[in-house]
Amino acid sequence: DLKTFNFQVTAPSTAGTYPFDWKMVEEGQEWFGSSSTATVSVLAPVNNAQVVAVSAASSMVTGKPYTVSVTLQNTGTTTWSAGAKYKLGSQNPQDNYLWLGGVNRVNLASAVAPGQQYQFTFQVTAPAVGSYTMQWKMVQEDIAWFGATSSSAITVTPPPPAPTISVSRSGLVAGQNFTMTWSTSNAVSVTRVC
């Protein structure tokens, strides 16, 4: 008769090459028959990420909020767990607080298995006037940065000048028509109420 044994094993926690041998035994009596022999290579877990898409305004006004999204694909062999272990971190320079106002990480809301994609969507605040390359990269906290770095060229400009309005009128006599003129600069819209 032929018997197939199906069972689960757990790979050793250290990478390396291991013998994987099995043999029949009659408990309390003796081992018998030939051994099944195999060699198993246990690979170290690999963190890796590929940038799939980035969405960020190329022109921003200092102090204004903007929504940014970075989509990454898990191209490694580990699952990125949600919570405190795997995060998207700021680069250029590494760990800067330039965009997120006092923080430099964006959390995962759910686990990301190998082969899956994840879209980080978060709000940034435009820094001081200048030209920047905003960059983000995956990090396994207290272990290592890994994968590709997203990159977005951004120009930050000052806010436009405050709008002004000037009004003049002539010939104001009770019960009579009069002429009023007005002009404005830097206004998006103007409303007049008499």
mmCIF file with all atom_site columns, C-alpha atoms in Angstrom:
data_model
loop_
_atom_site.group_PDB
_atom_site.id
_atom_site.type_symbol
_atom_site.label_atom_id
_atom_site.label_alt_id
_atom_site.label_comp_id
_atom_site.label_asym_id
_atom_site.label_entity_id
_atom_site.label_seq_id
_atom_site.pdbx_PDB_ins_code
_atom_site.Cartn_x
_atom_site.Cartn_y
_atom_site.Cartn_z
_atom_site.occupancy
_atom_site.B_iso_or_equiv
_atom_site.pdbx_formal_charge
_atom_site.auth_seq_id
_atom_site.auth_comp_id
_atom_site.auth_asym_id
_atom_site.auth_atom_id
_atom_site.pdbx_PDB_model_num
ATOM 1   C CA . ASP A 1 1   ? 0.000   0.000   0.000   1.00 0.00 ? 1   ASP A CA 1
ATOM 2   C CA . LEU A 1 2   ? 1.023   3.601   -0.624  1.00 0.00 ? 2   LEU A CA 1
ATOM 3   C CA . LYS A 1 3   ? 0.551   6.288   2.023   1.00 0.00 ? 3   LYS A CA 1
ATOM 4   C CA . THR A 1 4   ? 1.087   10.025  1.488   1.00 0.00 ? 4   THR A CA 1
ATOM 5   C CA . PHE A 1 5   ? 1.732   12.149  4.563   1.00 0.00 ? 5   PHE A CA 1
ATOM 6   C CA . ASN A 1 6   ? 0.694   15.808  4.287   1.00 0.00 ? 6   ASN A CA 1
ATOM 7   C CA . PHE A 1 7   ? 1.790   18.144  7.036   1.00 0.00 ? 7   PHE A CA 1
ATOM 8   C CA . GLN A 1 8   ? 2.848   21.717  7.622   1.00 0.00 ? 8   GLN A CA 1
ATOM 9   C CA . VAL A 1 9   ? 6.320   22.767  8.627   1.00 0.00 ? 9   VAL A CA 1
ATOM 10  C CA . THR A 1 10  ? 7.765   26.098  9.735   1.00 0.00 ? 10  THR A CA 1
ATOM 11  C CA . ALA A 1 11  ? 10.979  27.283  8.144   1.00 0.00 ? 11  ALA A CA 1
ATOM 12  C CA . PRO A 1 12  ? 13.859  27.908  10.544  1.00 0.00 ? 12  PRO A CA 1
ATOM 13  C CA . SER A 1 13  ? 14.242  31.531  11.587  1.00 0.00 ? 13  SER A CA 1
ATOM 14  C CA . THR A 1 14  ? 17.815  31.710  10.284  1.00 0.00 ? 14  THR A CA 1
ATOM 15  C CA . ALA A 1 15  ? 18.562  31.661  6.562   1.00 0.00 ? 15  ALA A CA 1
ATOM 16  C CA . GLY A 1 16  ? 20.655  28.747  5.351   1.00 0.00 ? 16  GLY A CA 1
ATOM 17  C CA . THR A 1 17  ? 20.630  25.259  3.817   1.00 0.00 ? 17  THR A CA 1
ATOM 18  C CA . TYR A 1 18  ? 19.091  22.487  5.902   1.00 0.00 ? 18  TYR A CA 1
ATOM 19  C CA . PRO A 1 19  ? 18.675  18.702  5.544   1.00 0.00 ? 19  PRO A CA 1
ATOM 20  C CA . PHE A 1 20  ? 15.022  17.702  5.334   1.00 0.00 ? 20  PHE A CA 1
ATOM 21  C CA . ASP A 1 21  ? 14.970  13.954  6.061   1.00 0.00 ? 21  ASP A CA 1
ATOM 22  C CA . TRP A 1 22  ? 12.069  11.759  7.200   1.00 0.00 ? 22  TRP A CA 1
ATOM 23  C CA . LYS A 1 23  ? 11.781  8.066   8.037   1.00 0.00 ? 23  LYS A CA 1
ATOM 24  C CA . MET A 1 24  ? 9.101   5.677   9.347   1.00 0.00 ? 24  MET A CA 1
ATOM 25  C CA . VAL A 1 25  ? 9.144   4.664   12.997  1.00 0.00 ? 25  VAL A CA 1
ATOM 26  C CA . GLU A 1 26  ? 7.157   2.224   15.083  1.00 0.00 ? 26  GLU A CA 1
ATOM 27  C CA . GLU A 1 27  ? 7.006   4.128   18.353  1.00 0.00 ? 27  GLU A CA 1
ATOM 28  C CA . GLY A 1 28  ? 8.805   2.386   21.185  1.00 0.00 ? 28  GLY A CA 1
ATOM 29  C CA . GLN A 1 29  ? 10.141  -0.277  18.800  1.00 0.00 ? 29  GLN A CA 1
ATOM 30  C CA . GLU A 1 30  ? 12.366  0.762   15.918  1.00 0.00 ? 30  GLU A CA 1
ATOM 31  C CA . TRP A 1 31  ? 12.988  2.944   12.876  1.00 0.00 ? 31  TRP A CA 1
ATOM 32  C CA . PHE A 1 32  ? 12.560  1.111   9.593   1.00 0.00 ? 32  PHE A CA 1
ATOM 33  C CA . GLY A 1 33  ? 12.675  1.521   5.829   1.00 0.00 ? 33  GLY A CA 1
ATOM 34  C CA . SER A 1 34  ? 14.639  4.043   3.806   1.00 0.00 ? 34  SER A CA 1
ATOM 35  C CA . SER A 1 35  ? 14.815  7.757   4.557   1.00 0.00 ? 35  SER A CA 1
ATOM 36  C CA . SER A 1 36  ? 13.372  10.451  2.339   1.00 0.00 ? 36  SER A CA 1
ATOM 37  C CA . THR A 1 37  ? 16.233  12.851  1.768   1.00 0.00 ? 37  THR A CA 1
ATOM 38  C CA . ALA A 1 38  ? 16.080  16.419  0.604   1.00 0.00 ? 38  ALA A CA 1
ATOM 39  C CA . THR A 1 39  ? 17.862  19.700  1.123   1.00 0.00 ? 39  THR A CA 1
ATOM 40  C CA . VAL A 1 40  ? 15.908  22.858  1.745   1.00 0.00 ? 40  VAL A CA 1
ATOM 41  C CA . SER A 1 41  ? 17.235  26.392  1.287   1.00 0.00 ? 41  SER A CA 1
ATOM 42  C CA . VAL A 1 42  ? 15.727  28.875  3.707   1.00 0.00 ? 42  VAL A CA 1
ATOM 43  C CA . LEU A 1 43  ? 15.938  32.427  2.406   1.00 0.00 ? 43  LEU A CA 1
ATOM 44  C CA . ALA A 1 44  ? 16.094  35.516  4.551   1.00 0.00 ? 44  ALA A CA 1
ATOM 45  C CA . PRO A 1 45  ? 12.943  37.637  4.323   1.00 0.00 ? 45  PRO A CA 1
ATOM 46  C CA . VAL A 1 46  ? 13.344  40.483  1.852   1.00 0.00 ? 46  VAL A CA 1
ATOM 47  C CA . ASN A 1 47  ? 11.742  43.929  2.097   1.00 0.00 ? 47  ASN A CA 1
ATOM 48  C CA . ASN A 1 48  ? 11.342  45.676  -1.246  1.00 0.00 ? 48  ASN A CA 1
ATOM 49  C CA . ALA A 1 49  ? 9.005   48.215  -2.831  1.00 0.00 ? 49  ALA A CA 1
ATOM 50  C CA . GLN A 1 50  ? 8.397   49.599  -6.303  1.00 0.00 ? 50  GLN A CA 1
ATOM 51  C CA . VAL A 1 51  ? 6.892   53.038  -6.934  1.00 0.00 ? 51  VAL A CA 1
ATOM 52  C CA . VAL A 1 52  ? 3.772   52.594  -9.093  1.00 0.00 ? 52  VAL A CA 1
ATOM 53  C CA . ALA A 1 53  ? 2.339   56.136  -9.096  1.00 0.00 ? 53  ALA A CA 1
ATOM 54  C CA . VAL A 1 54  ? 2.742   59.524  -7.424  1.00 0.00 ? 54  VAL A CA 1
ATOM 55  C CA . SER A 1 55  ? 0.220   62.356  -7.404  1.00 0.00 ? 55  SER A CA 1
ATOM 56  C CA . ALA A 1 56  ? 1.326   65.749  -6.083  1.00 0.00 ? 56  ALA A CA 1
ATOM 57  C CA . ALA A 1 57  ? 0.757   69.317  -7.257  1.00 0.00 ? 57  ALA A CA 1
ATOM 58  C CA . SER A 1 58  ? 3.849   70.620  -9.052  1.00 0.00 ? 58  SER A CA 1
ATOM 59  C CA . SER A 1 59  ? 3.108   74.168  -7.913  1.00 0.00 ? 59  SER A CA 1
ATOM 60  C CA . MET A 1 60  ? 2.055   75.007  -4.365  1.00 0.00 ? 60  MET A CA 1
ATOM 61  C CA . VAL A 1 61  ? 1.475   78.165  -2.321  1.00 0.00 ? 61  VAL A CA 1
ATOM 62  C CA . THR A 1 62  ? 3.421   78.377  0.929   1.00 0.00 ? 62  THR A CA 1
ATOM 63  C CA . GLY A 1 63  ? 1.349   77.495  3.992   1.00 0.00 ? 63  GLY A CA 1
ATOM 64  C CA . LYS A 1 64  ? -1.503  75.919  2.011   1.00 0.00 ? 64  LYS A CA 1
ATOM 65  C CA . PRO A 1 65  ? -2.584  72.252  2.412   1.00 0.00 ? 65  PRO A CA 1
ATOM 66  C CA . TYR A 1 66  ? -2.388  69.794  -0.504  1.00 0.00 ? 66  TYR A CA 1
ATOM 67  C CA . THR A 1 67  ? -3.335  66.136  -0.900  1.00 0.00 ? 67  THR A CA 1
ATOM 68  C CA . VAL A 1 68  ? -0.558  63.794  -2.031  1.00 0.00 ? 68  VAL A CA 1
ATOM 69  C CA . SER A 1 69  ? -0.765  60.108  -2.926  1.00 0.00 ? 69  SER A CA 1
ATOM 70  C CA . VAL A 1 70  ? 2.057   57.599  -3.350  1.00 0.00 ? 70  VAL A CA 1
ATOM 71  C CA . THR A 1 71  ? 1.217   54.101  -4.652  1.00 0.00 ? 71  THR A CA 1
ATOM 72  C CA . LEU A 1 72  ? 3.744   51.351  -3.971  1.00 0.00 ? 72  LEU A CA 1
ATOM 73  C CA . GLN A 1 73  ? 3.867   47.657  -4.835  1.00 0.00 ? 73  GLN A CA 1
ATOM 74  C CA . ASN A 1 74  ? 5.300   45.164  -2.351  1.00 0.00 ? 74  ASN A CA 1
ATOM 75  C CA . THR A 1 75  ? 7.972   43.413  -4.442  1.00 0.00 ? 75  THR A CA 1
ATOM 76  C CA . GLY A 1 76  ? 9.617   41.682  -1.486  1.00 0.00 ? 76  GLY A CA 1
ATOM 77  C CA . THR A 1 77  ? 8.871   38.473  0.401   1.00 0.00 ? 77  THR A CA 1
ATOM 78  C CA . THR A 1 78  ? 7.613   40.002  3.651   1.00 0.00 ? 78  THR A CA 1
ATOM 79  C CA . THR A 1 79  ? 4.121   41.272  4.442   1.00 0.00 ? 79  THR A CA 1
ATOM 80  C CA . TRP A 1 80  ? 4.069   44.920  5.463   1.00 0.00 ? 80  TRP A CA 1
ATOM 81  C CA . SER A 1 81  ? 2.084   44.945  8.685   1.00 0.00 ? 81  SER A CA 1
ATOM 82  C CA . ALA A 1 82  ? -0.149  47.871  9.594   1.00 0.00 ? 82  ALA A CA 1
ATOM 83  C CA . GLY A 1 83  ? 0.640   49.845  12.703  1.00 0.00 ? 83  GLY A CA 1
ATOM 84  C CA . ALA A 1 84  ? 4.011   50.790  14.061  1.00 0.00 ? 84  ALA A CA 1
ATOM 85  C CA . LYS A 1 85  ? 6.346   48.527  12.074  1.00 0.00 ? 85  LYS A CA 1
ATOM 86  C CA . TYR A 1 86  ? 6.103   49.499  8.362   1.00 0.00 ? 86  TYR A CA 1
ATOM 87  C CA . LYS A 1 87  ? 5.600   53.119  7.265   1.00 0.00 ? 87  LYS A CA 1
ATOM 88  C CA . LEU A 1 88  ? 6.209   55.577  4.458   1.00 0.00 ? 88  LEU A CA 1
ATOM 89  C CA . GLY A 1 89  ? 8.982   57.961  5.536   1.00 0.00 ? 89  GLY A CA 1
ATOM 90  C CA . SER A 1 90  ? 10.230  61.316  4.333   1.00 0.00 ? 90  SER A CA 1
ATOM 91  C CA . GLN A 1 91  ? 13.459  61.661  2.344   1.00 0.00 ? 91  GLN A CA 1
ATOM 92  C CA . ASN A 1 92  ? 15.599  64.481  0.907   1.00 0.00 ? 92  ASN A CA 1
ATOM 93  C CA . PRO A 1 93  ? 16.830  64.823  3.562   1.00 0.00 ? 93  PRO A CA 1
ATOM 94  C CA . GLN A 1 94  ? 15.947  61.546  5.272   1.00 0.00 ? 94  GLN A CA 1
ATOM 95  C CA . ASP A 1 95  ? 13.491  61.909  8.190   1.00 0.00 ? 95  ASP A CA 1
ATOM 96  C CA . ASN A 1 96  ? 12.725  65.575  7.434   1.00 0.00 ? 96  ASN A CA 1
ATOM 97  C CA . TYR A 1 97  ? 9.698   67.326  8.950   1.00 0.00 ? 97  TYR A CA 1
ATOM 98  C CA . LEU A 1 98  ? 9.299   69.668  5.973   1.00 0.00 ? 98  LEU A CA 1
ATOM 99  C CA . TRP A 1 99  ? 5.940   68.477  4.596   1.00 0.00 ? 99  TRP A CA 1
ATOM 100 C CA . LEU A 1 100 ? 3.948   66.918  7.417   1.00 0.00 ? 100 LEU A CA 1
ATOM 101 C CA . GLY A 1 101 ? 4.269   69.576  10.101  1.00 0.00 ? 101 GLY A CA 1
ATOM 102 C CA . GLY A 1 102 ? 6.019   67.857  13.000  1.00 0.00 ? 102 GLY A CA 1
ATOM 103 C CA . VAL A 1 103 ? 5.899   64.255  11.747  1.00 0.00 ? 103 VAL A CA 1
ATOM 104 C CA . ASN A 1 104 ? 7.906   62.412  9.126   1.00 0.00 ? 104 ASN A CA 1
ATOM 105 C CA . ARG A 1 105 ? 5.965   59.161  8.660   1.00 0.00 ? 105 ARG A CA 1
ATOM 106 C CA . VAL A 1 106 ? 2.708   58.057  7.052   1.00 0.00 ? 106 VAL A CA 1
ATOM 107 C CA . ASN A 1 107 ? 1.082   54.947  8.555   1.00 0.00 ? 107 ASN A CA 1
ATOM 108 C CA . LEU A 1 108 ? -0.286  51.902  6.747   1.00 0.00 ? 108 LEU A CA 1
ATOM 109 C CA . ALA A 1 109 ? -3.997  51.364  7.352   1.00 0.00 ? 109 ALA A CA 1
ATOM 110 C CA . SER A 1 110 ? -3.888  47.665  6.410   1.00 0.00 ? 110 SER A CA 1
ATOM 111 C CA . ALA A 1 111 ? -1.364  44.887  5.799   1.00 0.00 ? 111 ALA A CA 1
ATOM 112 C CA . VAL A 1 112 ? 0.207   44.612  2.328   1.00 0.00 ? 112 VAL A CA 1
ATOM 113 C CA . ALA A 1 113 ? 1.186   41.110  1.188   1.00 0.00 ? 113 ALA A CA 1
ATOM 114 C CA . PRO A 1 114 ? 3.905   40.425  -1.394  1.00 0.00 ? 114 PRO A CA 1
ATOM 115 C CA . GLY A 1 115 ? 2.630   41.385  -4.867  1.00 0.00 ? 115 GLY A CA 1
ATOM 116 C CA . GLN A 1 116 ? -0.055  43.745  -3.550  1.00 0.00 ? 116 GLN A CA 1
ATOM 117 C CA . GLN A 1 117 ? -0.214  47.498  -4.079  1.00 0.00 ? 117 GLN A CA 1
ATOM 118 C CA . TYR A 1 118 ? -0.992  50.133  -1.474  1.00 0.00 ? 118 TYR A CA 1
ATOM 119 C CA . GLN A 1 119 ? -1.902  53.795  -1.970  1.00 0.00 ? 119 GLN A CA 1
ATOM 120 C CA . PHE A 1 120 ? -0.804  56.180  0.754   1.00 0.00 ? 120 PHE A CA 1
ATOM 121 C CA . THR A 1 121 ? -2.989  59.312  0.632   1.00 0.00 ? 121 THR A CA 1
ATOM 122 C CA . PHE A 1 122 ? -2.077  62.118  2.995   1.00 0.00 ? 122 PHE A CA 1
ATOM 123 C CA . GLN A 1 123 ? -2.094  65.881  3.344   1.00 0.00 ? 123 GLN A CA 1
ATOM 124 C CA . VAL A 1 124 ? 1.043   68.027  3.227   1.00 0.00 ? 124 VAL A CA 1
ATOM 125 C CA . THR A 1 125 ? 1.498   71.716  3.925   1.00 0.00 ? 125 THR A CA 1
ATOM 126 C CA . ALA A 1 126 ? 3.624   73.663  1.455   1.00 0.00 ? 126 ALA A CA 1
ATOM 127 C CA . PRO A 1 127 ? 6.845   74.887  3.118   1.00 0.00 ? 127 PRO A CA 1
ATOM 128 C CA . ALA A 1 128 ? 8.684   78.171  2.561   1.00 0.00 ? 128 ALA A CA 1
ATOM 129 C CA . VAL A 1 129 ? 9.013   79.627  -0.927  1.00 0.00 ? 129 VAL A CA 1
ATOM 130 C CA . GLY A 1 130 ? 11.510  77.704  -3.077  1.00 0.00 ? 130 GLY A CA 1
ATOM 131 C CA . SER A 1 131 ? 12.097  74.692  -5.314  1.00 0.00 ? 131 SER A CA 1
ATOM 132 C CA . TYR A 1 132 ? 11.911  71.241  -3.729  1.00 0.00 ? 132 TYR A CA 1
ATOM 133 C CA . THR A 1 133 ? 12.117  67.580  -4.623  1.00 0.00 ? 133 THR A CA 1
ATOM 134 C CA . MET A 1 134 ? 9.604   65.879  -2.315  1.00 0.00 ? 134 MET A CA 1
ATOM 135 C CA . GLN A 1 135 ? 10.605  62.231  -1.769  1.00 0.00 ? 135 GLN A CA 1
ATOM 136 C CA . TRP A 1 136 ? 9.161   59.274  0.157   1.00 0.00 ? 136 TRP A CA 1
ATOM 137 C CA . LYS A 1 137 ? 10.423  55.745  0.848   1.00 0.00 ? 137 LYS A CA 1
ATOM 138 C CA . MET A 1 138 ? 9.330   52.680  2.816   1.00 0.00 ? 138 MET A CA 1
ATOM 139 C CA . VAL A 1 139 ? 10.920  51.983  6.199   1.00 0.00 ? 139 VAL A CA 1
ATOM 140 C CA . GLN A 1 140 ? 10.722  49.067  8.603   1.00 0.00 ? 140 GLN A CA 1
ATOM 141 C CA . GLU A 1 141 ? 11.108  50.982  11.849  1.00 0.00 ? 141 GLU A CA 1
ATOM 142 C CA . ASP A 1 142 ? 14.356  50.316  13.735  1.00 0.00 ? 142 ASP A CA 1
ATOM 143 C CA . ILE A 1 143 ? 15.483  47.918  10.954  1.00 0.00 ? 143 ILE A CA 1
ATOM 144 C CA . ALA A 1 144 ? 16.091  49.568  7.560   1.00 0.00 ? 144 ALA A CA 1
ATOM 145 C CA . TRP A 1 145 ? 14.849  51.779  4.734   1.00 0.00 ? 145 TRP A CA 1
ATOM 146 C CA . PHE A 1 146 ? 14.008  49.772  1.610   1.00 0.00 ? 146 PHE A CA 1
ATOM 147 C CA . GLY A 1 147 ? 12.742  49.902  -1.953  1.00 0.00 ? 147 GLY A CA 1
ATOM 148 C CA . ALA A 1 148 ? 12.500  52.675  -4.510  1.00 0.00 ? 148 ALA A CA 1
ATOM 149 C CA . THR A 1 149 ? 12.115  56.348  -3.617  1.00 0.00 ? 149 THR A CA 1
ATOM 150 C CA . SER A 1 150 ? 9.236   58.412  -4.994  1.00 0.00 ? 150 SER A CA 1
ATOM 151 C CA . SER A 1 151 ? 10.198  61.820  -6.325  1.00 0.00 ? 151 SER A CA 1
ATOM 152 C CA . SER A 1 152 ? 8.123   64.931  -7.130  1.00 0.00 ? 152 SER A CA 1
ATOM 153 C CA . ALA A 1 153 ? 9.513   68.294  -8.253  1.00 0.00 ? 153 ALA A CA 1
ATOM 154 C CA . ILE A 1 154 ? 7.573   71.081  -6.549  1.00 0.00 ? 154 ILE A CA 1
ATOM 155 C CA . THR A 1 155 ? 7.795   74.853  -6.801  1.00 0.00 ? 155 THR A CA 1
ATOM 156 C CA . VAL A 1 156 ? 6.440   76.719  -3.777  1.00 0.00 ? 156 VAL A CA 1
ATOM 157 C CA . THR A 1 157 ? 5.380   80.313  -4.396  1.00 0.00 ? 157 THR A CA 1
ATOM 158 C CA . PRO A 1 158 ? 4.283   83.087  -2.018  1.00 0.00 ? 158 PRO A CA 1
ATOM 159 C CA . PRO A 1 159 ? 0.579   83.756  -1.590  1.00 0.00 ? 159 PRO A CA 1
ATOM 160 C CA . PRO A 1 160 ? -0.802  86.412  -3.946  1.00 0.00 ? 160 PRO A CA 1
ATOM 161 C CA . PRO A 1 161 ? -1.062  89.949  -2.561  1.00 0.00 ? 161 PRO A CA 1
ATOM 162 C CA . ALA A 1 162 ? -4.238  90.748  -0.650  1.00 0.00 ? 162 ALA A CA 1
ATOM 163 C CA . PRO A 1 163 ? -6.998  92.199  -2.861  1.00 0.00 ? 163 PRO A CA 1
ATOM 164 C CA . THR A 1 164 ? -7.594  95.938  -2.788  1.00 0.00 ? 164 THR A CA 1
ATOM 165 C CA . ILE A 1 165 ? -10.635 97.974  -3.760  1.00 0.00 ? 165 ILE A CA 1
ATOM 166 C CA . SER A 1 166 ? -11.046 101.707 -4.230  1.00 0.00 ? 166 SER A CA 1
ATOM 167 C CA . VAL A 1 167 ? -14.433 103.396 -4.496  1.00 0.00 ? 167 VAL A CA 1
ATOM 168 C CA . SER A 1 168 ? -15.229 106.996 -5.508  1.00 0.00 ? 168 SER A CA 1
ATOM 169 C CA . ARG A 1 169 ? -18.526 108.834 -5.882  1.00 0.00 ? 169 ARG A CA 1
ATOM 170 C CA . SER A 1 170 ? -19.545 112.280 -6.990  1.00 0.00 ? 170 SER A CA 1
ATOM 171 C CA . GLY A 1 171 ? -22.561 114.545 -6.776  1.00 0.00 ? 171 GLY A CA 1
ATOM 172 C CA . LEU A 1 172 ? -24.304 113.034 -3.769  1.00 0.00 ? 172 LEU A CA 1
ATOM 173 C CA . VAL A 1 173 ? -27.645 114.919 -3.505  1.00 0.00 ? 173 VAL A CA 1
ATOM 174 C CA . ALA A 1 174 ? -30.705 113.567 -1.718  1.00 0.00 ? 174 ALA A CA 1
ATOM 175 C CA . GLY A 1 175 ? -33.228 112.133 -4.147  1.00 0.00 ? 175 GLY A CA 1
ATOM 176 C CA . GLN A 1 176 ? -30.910 112.416 -7.148  1.00 0.00 ? 176 GLN A CA 1
ATOM 177 C CA . ASN A 1 177 ? -28.884 109.897 -9.093  1.00 0.00 ? 177 ASN A CA 1
ATOM 178 C CA . PHE A 1 178 ? -25.162 109.866 -8.576  1.00 0.00 ? 178 PHE A CA 1
ATOM 179 C CA . THR A 1 179 ? -22.180 108.154 -10.172 1.00 0.00 ? 179 THR A CA 1
ATOM 180 C CA . MET A 1 180 ? -20.036 105.691 -8.260  1.00 0.00 ? 180 MET A CA 1
ATOM 181 C CA . THR A 1 181 ? -16.900 104.091 -9.691  1.00 0.00 ? 181 THR A CA 1
ATOM 182 C CA . TRP A 1 182 ? -14.722 101.375 -8.243  1.00 0.00 ? 182 TRP A CA 1
ATOM 183 C CA . SER A 1 183 ? -11.647 99.429  -9.169  1.00 0.00 ? 183 SER A CA 1
ATOM 184 C CA . THR A 1 184 ? -9.898  96.423  -7.712  1.00 0.00 ? 184 THR A CA 1
ATOM 185 C CA . SER A 1 185 ? -6.651  94.530  -7.938  1.00 0.00 ? 185 SER A CA 1
ATOM 186 C CA . ASN A 1 186 ? -5.827  90.906  -7.013  1.00 0.00 ? 186 ASN A CA 1
ATOM 187 C CA . ALA A 1 187 ? -9.498  90.101  -6.465  1.00 0.00 ? 187 ALA A CA 1
ATOM 188 C CA . VAL A 1 188 ? -11.061 86.865  -7.656  1.00 0.00 ? 188 VAL A CA 1
ATOM 189 C CA . SER A 1 189 ? -14.586 88.293  -7.468  1.00 0.00 ? 189 SER A CA 1
ATOM 190 C CA . VAL A 1 190 ? -16.243 91.476  -6.256  1.00 0.00 ? 190 VAL A CA 1
ATOM 191 C CA . THR A 1 191 ? -19.751 92.015  -4.905  1.00 0.00 ? 191 THR A CA 1
ATOM 192 C CA . ARG A 1 192 ? -21.343 95.459  -4.446  1.00 0.00 ? 192 ARG A CA 1
ATOM 193 C CA . VAL A 1 193 ? -24.303 96.141  -2.192  1.00 0.00 ? 193 VAL A CA 1
ATOM 194 C CA . CYS A 1 194 ? -25.983 99.586  -2.105  1.00 0.00 ? 194 CYS A CA 1
#
